Coordinates of C-alpha atoms in Angstrom, one line a residue:
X1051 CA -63.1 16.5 -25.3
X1052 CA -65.2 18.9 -23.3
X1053 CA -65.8 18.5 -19.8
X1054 CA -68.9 20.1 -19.0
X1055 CA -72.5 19.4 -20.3
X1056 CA -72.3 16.8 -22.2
X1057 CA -74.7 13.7 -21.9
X1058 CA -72.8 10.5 -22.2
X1059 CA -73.3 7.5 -24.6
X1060 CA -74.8 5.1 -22.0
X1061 CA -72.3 2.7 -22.6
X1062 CA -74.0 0.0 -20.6
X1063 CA -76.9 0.1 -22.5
X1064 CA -75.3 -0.8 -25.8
X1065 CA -75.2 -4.1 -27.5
X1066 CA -71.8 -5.1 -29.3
X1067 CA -72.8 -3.3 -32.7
X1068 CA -72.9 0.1 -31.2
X1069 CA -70.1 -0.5 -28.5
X1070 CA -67.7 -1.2 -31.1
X1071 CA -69.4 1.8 -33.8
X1072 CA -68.7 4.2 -31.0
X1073 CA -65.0 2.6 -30.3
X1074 CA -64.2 2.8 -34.0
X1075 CA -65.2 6.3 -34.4
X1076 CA -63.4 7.6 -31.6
X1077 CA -66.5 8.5 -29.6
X1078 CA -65.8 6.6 -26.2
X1079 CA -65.0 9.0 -23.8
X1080 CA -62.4 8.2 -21.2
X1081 CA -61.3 9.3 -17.7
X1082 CA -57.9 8.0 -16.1
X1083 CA -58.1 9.3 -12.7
X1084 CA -54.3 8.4 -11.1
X1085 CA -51.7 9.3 -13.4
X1086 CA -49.0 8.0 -12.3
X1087 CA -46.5 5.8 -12.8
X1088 CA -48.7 3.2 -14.4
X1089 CA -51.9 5.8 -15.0
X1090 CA -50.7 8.0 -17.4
X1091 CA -48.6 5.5 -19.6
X1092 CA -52.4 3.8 -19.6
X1093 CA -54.3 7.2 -20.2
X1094 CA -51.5 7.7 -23.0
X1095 CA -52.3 3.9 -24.2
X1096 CA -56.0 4.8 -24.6
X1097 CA -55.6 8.2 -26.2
X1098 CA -53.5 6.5 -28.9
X1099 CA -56.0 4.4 -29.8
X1100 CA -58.2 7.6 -30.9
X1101 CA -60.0 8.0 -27.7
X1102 CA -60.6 11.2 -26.7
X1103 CA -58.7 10.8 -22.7
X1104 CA -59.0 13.2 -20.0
X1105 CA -56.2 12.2 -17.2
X1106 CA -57.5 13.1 -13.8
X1107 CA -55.4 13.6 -10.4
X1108 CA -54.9 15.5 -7.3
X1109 CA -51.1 16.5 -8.0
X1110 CA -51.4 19.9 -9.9
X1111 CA -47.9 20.3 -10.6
X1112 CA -48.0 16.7 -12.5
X1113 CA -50.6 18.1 -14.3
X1114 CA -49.2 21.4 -15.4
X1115 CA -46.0 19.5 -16.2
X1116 CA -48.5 17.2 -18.5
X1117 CA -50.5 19.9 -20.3
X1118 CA -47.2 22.3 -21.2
X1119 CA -46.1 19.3 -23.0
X1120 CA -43.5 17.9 -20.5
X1121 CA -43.4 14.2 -20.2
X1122 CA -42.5 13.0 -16.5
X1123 CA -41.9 10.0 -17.6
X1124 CA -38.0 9.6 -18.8
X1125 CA -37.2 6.1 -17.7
X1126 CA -40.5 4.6 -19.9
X1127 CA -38.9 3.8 -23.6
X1128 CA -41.0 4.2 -26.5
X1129 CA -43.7 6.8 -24.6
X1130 CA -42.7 10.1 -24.8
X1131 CA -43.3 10.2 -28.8
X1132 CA -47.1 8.6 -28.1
X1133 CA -47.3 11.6 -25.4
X1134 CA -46.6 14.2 -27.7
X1135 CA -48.6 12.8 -30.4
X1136 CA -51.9 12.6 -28.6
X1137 CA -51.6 15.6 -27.0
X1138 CA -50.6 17.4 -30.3
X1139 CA -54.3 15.9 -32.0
X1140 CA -55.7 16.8 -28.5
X1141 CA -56.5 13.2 -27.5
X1142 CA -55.4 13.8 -24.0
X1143 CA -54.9 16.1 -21.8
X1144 CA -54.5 16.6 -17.2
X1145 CA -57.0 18.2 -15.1
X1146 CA -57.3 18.3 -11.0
X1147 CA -61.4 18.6 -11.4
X1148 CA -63.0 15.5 -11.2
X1149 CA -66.3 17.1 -11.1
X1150 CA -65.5 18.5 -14.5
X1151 CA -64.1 15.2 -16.3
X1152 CA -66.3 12.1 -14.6
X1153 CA -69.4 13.1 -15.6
X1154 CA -68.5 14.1 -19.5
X1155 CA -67.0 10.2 -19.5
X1156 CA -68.5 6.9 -20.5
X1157 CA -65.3 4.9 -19.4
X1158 CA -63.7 5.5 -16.0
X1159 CA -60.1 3.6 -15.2
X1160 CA -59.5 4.0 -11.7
X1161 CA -54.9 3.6 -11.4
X1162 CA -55.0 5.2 -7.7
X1163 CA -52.1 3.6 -5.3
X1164 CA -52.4 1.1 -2.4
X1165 CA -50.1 2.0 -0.1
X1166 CA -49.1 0.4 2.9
X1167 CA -49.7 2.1 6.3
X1168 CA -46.6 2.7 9.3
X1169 CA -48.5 -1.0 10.3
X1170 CA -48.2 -2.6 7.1
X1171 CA -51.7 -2.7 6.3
X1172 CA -52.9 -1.7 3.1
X1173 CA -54.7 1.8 2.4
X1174 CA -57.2 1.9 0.0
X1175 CA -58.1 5.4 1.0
X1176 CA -57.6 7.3 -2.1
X1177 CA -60.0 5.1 -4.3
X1178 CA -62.6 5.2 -1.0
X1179 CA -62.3 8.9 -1.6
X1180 CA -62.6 8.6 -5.3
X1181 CA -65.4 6.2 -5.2
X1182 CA -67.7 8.7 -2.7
X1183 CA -66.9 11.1 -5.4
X1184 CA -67.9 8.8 -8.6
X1185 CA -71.2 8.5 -6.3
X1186 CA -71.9 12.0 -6.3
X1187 CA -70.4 12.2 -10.3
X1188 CA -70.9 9.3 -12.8
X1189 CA -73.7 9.7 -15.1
X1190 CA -75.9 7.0 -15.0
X1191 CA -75.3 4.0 -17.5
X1192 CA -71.0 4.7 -17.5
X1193 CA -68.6 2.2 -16.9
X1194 CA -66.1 1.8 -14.0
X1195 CA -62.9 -0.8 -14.3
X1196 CA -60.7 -0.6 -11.2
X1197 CA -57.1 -1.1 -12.3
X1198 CA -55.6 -0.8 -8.9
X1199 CA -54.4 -3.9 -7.5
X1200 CA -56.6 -5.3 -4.5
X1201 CA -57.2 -7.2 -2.0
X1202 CA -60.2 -9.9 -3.2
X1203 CA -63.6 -8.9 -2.6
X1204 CA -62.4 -5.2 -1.9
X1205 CA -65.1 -4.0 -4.9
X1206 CA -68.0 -6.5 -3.9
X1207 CA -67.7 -6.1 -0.3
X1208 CA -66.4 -2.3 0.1
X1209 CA -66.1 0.0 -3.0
X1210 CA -69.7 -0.8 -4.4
X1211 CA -71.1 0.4 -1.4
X1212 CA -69.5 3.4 -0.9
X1213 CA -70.5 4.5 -4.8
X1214 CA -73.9 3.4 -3.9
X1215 CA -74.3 4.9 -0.9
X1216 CA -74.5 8.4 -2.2
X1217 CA -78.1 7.0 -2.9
X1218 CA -78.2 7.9 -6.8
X1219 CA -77.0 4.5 -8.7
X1220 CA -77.5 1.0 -8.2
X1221 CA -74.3 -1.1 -9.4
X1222 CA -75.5 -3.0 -12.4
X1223 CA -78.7 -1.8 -12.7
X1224 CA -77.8 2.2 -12.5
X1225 CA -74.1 1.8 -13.5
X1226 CA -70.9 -0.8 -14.6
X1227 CA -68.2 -1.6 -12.6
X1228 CA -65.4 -4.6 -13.0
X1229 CA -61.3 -4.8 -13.0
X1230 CA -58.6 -5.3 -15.2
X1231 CA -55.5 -5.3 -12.7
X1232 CA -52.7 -3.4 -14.3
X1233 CA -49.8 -6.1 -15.5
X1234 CA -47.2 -3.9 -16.4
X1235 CA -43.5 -3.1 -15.3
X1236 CA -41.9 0.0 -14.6
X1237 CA -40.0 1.1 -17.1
X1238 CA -41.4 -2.0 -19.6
X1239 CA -44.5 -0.3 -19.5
X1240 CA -44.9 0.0 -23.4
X1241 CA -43.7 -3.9 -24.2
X1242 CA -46.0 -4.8 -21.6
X1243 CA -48.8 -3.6 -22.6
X1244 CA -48.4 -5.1 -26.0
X1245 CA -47.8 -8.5 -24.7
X1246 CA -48.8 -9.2 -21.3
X1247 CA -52.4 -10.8 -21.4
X1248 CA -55.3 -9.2 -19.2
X1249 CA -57.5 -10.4 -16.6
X1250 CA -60.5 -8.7 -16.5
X1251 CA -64.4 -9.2 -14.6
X1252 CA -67.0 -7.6 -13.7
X1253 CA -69.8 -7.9 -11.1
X1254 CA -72.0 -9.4 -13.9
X1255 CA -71.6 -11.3 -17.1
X1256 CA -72.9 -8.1 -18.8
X1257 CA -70.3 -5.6 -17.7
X1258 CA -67.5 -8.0 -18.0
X1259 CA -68.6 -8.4 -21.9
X1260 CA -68.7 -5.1 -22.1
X1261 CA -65.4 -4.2 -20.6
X1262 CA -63.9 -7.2 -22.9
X1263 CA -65.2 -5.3 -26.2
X1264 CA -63.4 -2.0 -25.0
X1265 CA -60.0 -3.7 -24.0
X1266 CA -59.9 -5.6 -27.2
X1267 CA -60.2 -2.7 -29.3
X1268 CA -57.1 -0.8 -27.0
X1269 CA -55.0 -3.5 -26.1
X1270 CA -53.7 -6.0 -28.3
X1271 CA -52.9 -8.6 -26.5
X1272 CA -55.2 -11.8 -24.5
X1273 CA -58.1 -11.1 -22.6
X1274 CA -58.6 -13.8 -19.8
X1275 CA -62.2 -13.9 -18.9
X1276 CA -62.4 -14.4 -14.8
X1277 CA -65.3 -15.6 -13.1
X1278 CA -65.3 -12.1 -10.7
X1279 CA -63.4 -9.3 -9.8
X1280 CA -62.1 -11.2 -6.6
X1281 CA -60.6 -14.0 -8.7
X1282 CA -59.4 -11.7 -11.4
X1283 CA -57.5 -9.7 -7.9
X1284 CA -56.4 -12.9 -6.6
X1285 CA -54.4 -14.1 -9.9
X1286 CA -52.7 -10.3 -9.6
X1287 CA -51.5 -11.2 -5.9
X1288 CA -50.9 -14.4 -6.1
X1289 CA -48.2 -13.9 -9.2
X1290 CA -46.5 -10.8 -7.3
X1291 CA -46.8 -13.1 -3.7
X1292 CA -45.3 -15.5 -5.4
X1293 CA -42.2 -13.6 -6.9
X1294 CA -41.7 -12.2 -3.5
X1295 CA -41.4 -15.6 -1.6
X1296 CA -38.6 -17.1 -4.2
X1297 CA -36.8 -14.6 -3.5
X1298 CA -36.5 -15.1 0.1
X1299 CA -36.0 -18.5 -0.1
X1300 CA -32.9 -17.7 -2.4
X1301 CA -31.9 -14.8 -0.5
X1302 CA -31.9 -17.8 2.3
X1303 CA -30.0 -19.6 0.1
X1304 CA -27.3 -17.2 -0.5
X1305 CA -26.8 -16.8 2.9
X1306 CA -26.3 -20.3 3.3
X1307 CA -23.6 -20.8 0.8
X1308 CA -21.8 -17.6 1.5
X1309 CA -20.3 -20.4 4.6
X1310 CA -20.3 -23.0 2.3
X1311 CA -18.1 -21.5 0.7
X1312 CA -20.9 -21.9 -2.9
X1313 CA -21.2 -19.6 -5.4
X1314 CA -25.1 -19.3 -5.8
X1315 CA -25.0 -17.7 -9.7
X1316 CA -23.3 -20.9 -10.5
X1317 CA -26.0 -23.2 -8.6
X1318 CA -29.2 -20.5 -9.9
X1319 CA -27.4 -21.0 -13.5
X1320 CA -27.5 -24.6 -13.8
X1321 CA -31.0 -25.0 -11.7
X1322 CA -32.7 -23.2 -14.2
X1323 CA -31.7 -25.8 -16.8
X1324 CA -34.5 -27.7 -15.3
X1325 CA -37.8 -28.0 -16.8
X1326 CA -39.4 -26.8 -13.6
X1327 CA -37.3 -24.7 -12.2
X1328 CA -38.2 -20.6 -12.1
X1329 CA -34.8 -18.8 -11.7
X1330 CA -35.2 -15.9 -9.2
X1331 CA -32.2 -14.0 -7.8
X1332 CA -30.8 -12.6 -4.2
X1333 CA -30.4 -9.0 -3.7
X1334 CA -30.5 -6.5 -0.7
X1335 CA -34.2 -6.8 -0.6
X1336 CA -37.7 -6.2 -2.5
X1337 CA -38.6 -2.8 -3.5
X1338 CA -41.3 -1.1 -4.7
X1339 CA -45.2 -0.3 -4.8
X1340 CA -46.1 -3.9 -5.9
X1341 CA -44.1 -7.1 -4.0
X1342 CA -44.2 -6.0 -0.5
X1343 CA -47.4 -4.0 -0.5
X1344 CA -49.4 -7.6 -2.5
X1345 CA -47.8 -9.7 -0.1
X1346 CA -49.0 -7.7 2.9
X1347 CA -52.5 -7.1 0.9
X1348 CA -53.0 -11.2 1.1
X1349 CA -51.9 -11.4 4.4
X1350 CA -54.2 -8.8 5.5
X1351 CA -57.1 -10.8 3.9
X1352 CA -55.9 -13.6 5.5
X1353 CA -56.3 -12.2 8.8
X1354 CA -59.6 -11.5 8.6
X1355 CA -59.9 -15.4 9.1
X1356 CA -57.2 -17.0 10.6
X1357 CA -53.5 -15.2 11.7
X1358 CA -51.8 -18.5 11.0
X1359 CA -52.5 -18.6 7.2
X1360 CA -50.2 -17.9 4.8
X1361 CA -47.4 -18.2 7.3
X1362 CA -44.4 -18.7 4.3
X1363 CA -45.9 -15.1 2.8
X1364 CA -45.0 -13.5 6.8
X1365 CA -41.6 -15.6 6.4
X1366 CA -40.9 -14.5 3.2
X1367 CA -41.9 -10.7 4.2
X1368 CA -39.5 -11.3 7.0
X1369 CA -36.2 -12.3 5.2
X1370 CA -36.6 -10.1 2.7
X1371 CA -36.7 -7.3 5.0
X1372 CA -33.9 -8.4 6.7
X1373 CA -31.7 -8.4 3.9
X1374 CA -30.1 -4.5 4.6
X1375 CA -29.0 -5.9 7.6
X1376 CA -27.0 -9.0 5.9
X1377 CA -25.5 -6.2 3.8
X1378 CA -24.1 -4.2 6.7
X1379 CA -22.7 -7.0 7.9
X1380 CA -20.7 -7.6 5.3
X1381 CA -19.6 -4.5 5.0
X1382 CA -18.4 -4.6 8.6
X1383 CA -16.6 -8.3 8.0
X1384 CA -14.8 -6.9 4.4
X1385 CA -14.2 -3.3 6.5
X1386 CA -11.9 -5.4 9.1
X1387 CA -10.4 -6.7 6.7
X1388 CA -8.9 -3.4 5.6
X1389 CA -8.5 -2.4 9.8
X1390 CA -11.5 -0.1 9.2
X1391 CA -14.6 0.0 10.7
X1392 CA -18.4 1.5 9.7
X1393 CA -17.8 4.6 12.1
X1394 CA -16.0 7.3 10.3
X1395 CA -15.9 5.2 7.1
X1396 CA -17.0 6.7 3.7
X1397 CA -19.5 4.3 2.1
X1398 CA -20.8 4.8 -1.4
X1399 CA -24.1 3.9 -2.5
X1400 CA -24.0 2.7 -5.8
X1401 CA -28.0 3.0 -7.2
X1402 CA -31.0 4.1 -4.9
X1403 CA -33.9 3.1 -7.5
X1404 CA -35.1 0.0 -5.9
X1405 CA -35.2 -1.8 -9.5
X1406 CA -32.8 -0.8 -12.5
X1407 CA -33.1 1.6 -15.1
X1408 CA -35.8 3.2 -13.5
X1409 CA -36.5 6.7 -11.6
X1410 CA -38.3 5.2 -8.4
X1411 CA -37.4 4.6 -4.7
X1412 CA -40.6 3.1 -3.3
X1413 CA -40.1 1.2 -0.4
X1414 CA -36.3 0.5 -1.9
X1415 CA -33.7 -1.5 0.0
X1416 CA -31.3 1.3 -0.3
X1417 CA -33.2 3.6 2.3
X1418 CA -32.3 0.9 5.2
X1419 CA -29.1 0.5 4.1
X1420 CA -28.6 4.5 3.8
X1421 CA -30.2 4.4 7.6
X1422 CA -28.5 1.6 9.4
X1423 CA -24.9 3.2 7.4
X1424 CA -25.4 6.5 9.2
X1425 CA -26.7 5.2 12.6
X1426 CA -23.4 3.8 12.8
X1427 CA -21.2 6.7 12.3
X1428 CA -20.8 6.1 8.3
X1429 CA -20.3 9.0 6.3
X1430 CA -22.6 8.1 3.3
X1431 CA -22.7 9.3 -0.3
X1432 CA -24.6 8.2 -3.5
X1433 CA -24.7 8.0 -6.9
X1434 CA -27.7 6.9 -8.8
X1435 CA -27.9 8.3 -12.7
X1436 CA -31.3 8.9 -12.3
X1437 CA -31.3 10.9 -9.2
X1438 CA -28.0 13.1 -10.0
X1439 CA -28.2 16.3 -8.2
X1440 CA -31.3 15.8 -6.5
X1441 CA -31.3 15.3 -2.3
X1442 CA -32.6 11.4 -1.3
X1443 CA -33.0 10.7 2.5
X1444 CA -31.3 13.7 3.4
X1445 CA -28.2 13.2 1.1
X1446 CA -27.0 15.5 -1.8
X1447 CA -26.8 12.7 -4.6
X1448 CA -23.6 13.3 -6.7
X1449 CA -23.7 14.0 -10.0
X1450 CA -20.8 12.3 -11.4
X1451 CA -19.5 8.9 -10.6
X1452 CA -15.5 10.4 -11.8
X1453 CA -13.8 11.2 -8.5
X1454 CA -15.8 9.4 -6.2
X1455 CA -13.9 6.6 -5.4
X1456 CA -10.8 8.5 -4.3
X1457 CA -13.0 9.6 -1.5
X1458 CA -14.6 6.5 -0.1
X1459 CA -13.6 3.4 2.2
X1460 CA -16.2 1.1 0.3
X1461 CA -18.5 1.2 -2.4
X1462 CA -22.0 -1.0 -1.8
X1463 CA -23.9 -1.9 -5.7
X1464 CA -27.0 -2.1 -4.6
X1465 CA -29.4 -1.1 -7.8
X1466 CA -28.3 -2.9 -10.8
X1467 CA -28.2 -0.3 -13.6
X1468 CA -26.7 -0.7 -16.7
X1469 CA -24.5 1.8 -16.3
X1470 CA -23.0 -0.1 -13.7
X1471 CA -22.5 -3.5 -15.6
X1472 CA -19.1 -1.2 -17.3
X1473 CA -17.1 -0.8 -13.7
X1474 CA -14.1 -2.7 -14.2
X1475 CA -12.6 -4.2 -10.8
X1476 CA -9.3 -2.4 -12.0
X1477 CA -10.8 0.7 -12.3
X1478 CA -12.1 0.6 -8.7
X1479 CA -8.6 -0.9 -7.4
X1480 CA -6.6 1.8 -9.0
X1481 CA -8.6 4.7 -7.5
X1482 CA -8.1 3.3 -3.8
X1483 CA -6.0 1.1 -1.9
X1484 CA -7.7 -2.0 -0.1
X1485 CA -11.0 -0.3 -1.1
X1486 CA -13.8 -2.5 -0.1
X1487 CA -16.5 -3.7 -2.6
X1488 CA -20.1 -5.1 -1.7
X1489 CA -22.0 -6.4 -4.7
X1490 CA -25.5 -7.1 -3.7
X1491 CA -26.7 -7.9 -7.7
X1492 CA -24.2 -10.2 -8.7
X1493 CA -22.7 -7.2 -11.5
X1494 CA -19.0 -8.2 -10.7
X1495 CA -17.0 -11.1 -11.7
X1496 CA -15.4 -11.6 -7.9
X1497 CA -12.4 -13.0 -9.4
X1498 CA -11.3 -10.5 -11.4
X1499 CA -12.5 -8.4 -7.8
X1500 CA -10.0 -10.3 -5.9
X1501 CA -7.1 -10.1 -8.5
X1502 CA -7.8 -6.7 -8.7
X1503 CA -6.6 -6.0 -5.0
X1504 CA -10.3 -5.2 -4.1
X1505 CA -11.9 -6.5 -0.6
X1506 CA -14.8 -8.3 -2.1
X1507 CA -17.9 -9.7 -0.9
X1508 CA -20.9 -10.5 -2.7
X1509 CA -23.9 -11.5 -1.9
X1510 CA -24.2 -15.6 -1.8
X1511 CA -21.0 -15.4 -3.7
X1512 CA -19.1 -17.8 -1.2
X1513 CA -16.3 -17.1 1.1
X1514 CA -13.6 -14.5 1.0
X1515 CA -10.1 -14.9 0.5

């Protein structure tokens, strides 16, 4: 695919015919720009459907990882043959110059992050930057799908205007523009996008047909047809918001029946033998770019109107947020158990990712626990497998779990990675004396804990001995 001076096909002047003559002969042009964690397994996605792909993105040491043929991406099964593949038949390939690959494309994705700011309020600076840029870049007639997740109304009420206001296009008269929020999961990525159906919309009946034609022919799975781009934004919120308040409430939950003396896998396993029951599980809290970021991305919309809406999303936010402290706190219960206390105790972090399997520490529960350990004169160490040797908040993570536990008061499981699923209680007991054990994912069986000679406690697993 070359990048300079070449005219475009006009994509939004085609009718079906021609859309789909050009998909089928490979002549749809396509720029990811973002190509991260969910951009390039999307860029990869496109480029194995014969697309000629162009990945665009500020990090230039991503992108000479990407074009010497080294795939960042590990902990995604299934992607690293597709990567090789497409960039062997020169399908794909990275570049930092968006000036070079925007105007050469008909079709540009836009996977840029939404952090949250110090404030918790969503920052969608890098696609207003991008979108002053696509002002200055798109050739007239190309297409524009946002796959970003949103706040509602952030495309008809912001990002429109600032492409327009470079005063070249006019959005659906000059140029397309619509969504299709991403709907994958990290380190799923592959089986997702193979099965998980697709909202898309666009800002007119016109552009959303068109995008519907170009996502059929790449992904293979259901296309739901939304009304707008805010609806289409509001379905990818409200399913993540959603997530994130059942888990509160059972992190709640297990709380409550650690005094009652309740073992909450038991209650969670029979509930979900209901027909309309949703089975959603405690842990230290909710990690990464999606859960906490949507939830404060509704409530920030909801600001706009009234503070006191969508007061169970700020609860929610709240207990799940609290949920390192609940750890340390057991920690310092099972600790005086043994006559020990957090100061000058060895602690073990077992897992830093803040979901398992995965290479990824956004916003993970393990950072506050790491924190609050150390405030209070804790000695901490770590072992993640996908993190060996590297330094996380300031800690040299080990690179073997063998000799670890000789050296440690307690051990905290706080990422559930497979790899941890094969520590047997007896292997834990026989490498230290009253060693304390906190299981935050429910991996042990606490009985076999106990009869081990380990200080258990686990999270909404009832009382101790």
């Amino acid at each position: 695919m070359s990048n300079t001076g070449e005219k475009t096909n006009q994509i939004m002047l085609q009718d079906s015919a021609k859309i789909q003559n050009l998909l089928k002969s490979g002549n749809v042009r396509v720029c990811v720009i973002g190509i991260g964690r969910i951009g390039l397994p999307t860029a990869l996605f496109v480029a194995n459907s014969k697309l000629p792909t162009i990945g665009v993105d500020i990090n230039a040491d991503l992108v000479n990882k990407i074009n010497s043929k080294i795939f960042p991406l590990k902990d995604e099964p299934g992607y690293e043959n597709i990567f090789n593949d497409v960039i062997d038949k020169k399908l794909f390939h990275a570049t930092t110059k968006i000036e070079e690959a925007v105007p050469a494309s008909d079709l540009i994705l836009l996977s840029l992050p939404t952090p949250m700011d110090s404030d918790n309020i969503p920052s969608y600076d890098a696609l207003k930057i991008v979108g002053k840029q696509l002002g200055k870049l798109i050739t007239p007639h190309s297409l524009v799908v946002v796959e970003s997740t949103i706040e509602p109304g952030f495309i008809e009420n912001e990002l429109i205007h600032i492409i327009e206001s470079e005063g070249r296009l006019i959005a659906g008269r000059d140029f397309g523009i619509g969504v299709c929020p991403e709907n994958a999961n990290p380190g799923e990525i592959l089986r997702d996008f193979t099965t998980l159906p697709r909202l898309v919309a666009g800002i007119d009946d016109k552009t959303a047909n068109i995008i519907l034609e170009i996502y059929h022919y790449i992904f293979p799975v259901e296309l739901m047809h939304m009304p707008n781009c805010k609806t289409a934004n509001a379905v990818k919120l409200t399913t993540n918001v959603f997530r994130d308040i059942n888990i509160a409430f059972v992190n709640e939950l297990a709380m409550l029946f650690e005094r009652l003396d309740i073992d909450i896998l038991k209650v969670l396993e029979a509930a979900d033998k209901k027909y309309n029951f949703q089975v959603h599980y405690p842990g230290p809290g909710v990690g990464g770019p999606c859960l906490p970021v949507n939830s404060y991305q509704l409530l920030n919309s909801a600001r706009k109107f009234d503070p006191n809406l969508l007061r169970i999303v700020k609860a929610g936010r709240e207990i799940n947020e609290s949920m390192p402290i609940h750890v340390v706190n057991l920690l310092t219960h099972a600790l005086a158990e043994a006559n020990k206390t957090i100061e000058k105790s060895n602690i073990l972090i077992l897992g830093i990712s803040y979901k398992p399997d995965v290479k990824d520490i956004q916003i993970s529960p393990a950072e506050s626990i790491v924190n609050r350990l150390r405030s209070a004169g804790a000695t901490v160490k770590i072992y993640d497998p996908y993190f060996r040797s590297s330094n996380v908040y300031g800690i040299d993570v080990e690179s073997e779990l063998n000799g670890l536990v000789e050296q440690v008061d307690a051990v905290i499981l706080v990422t559930a990675h497979k790899e941890f699923f094969d520590i047997e209680p007896t292997y834990l007991a026989t490498k230290k004396k009253n060693l304390v054990v906190i299981d935050t994912r429910g991996i042990m069986d606490k009985h076999a804990a106990r009869k081990a000679g380990l200080i258990f406690r686990g999270l909404g697993r009832g009382k101790s001995n």
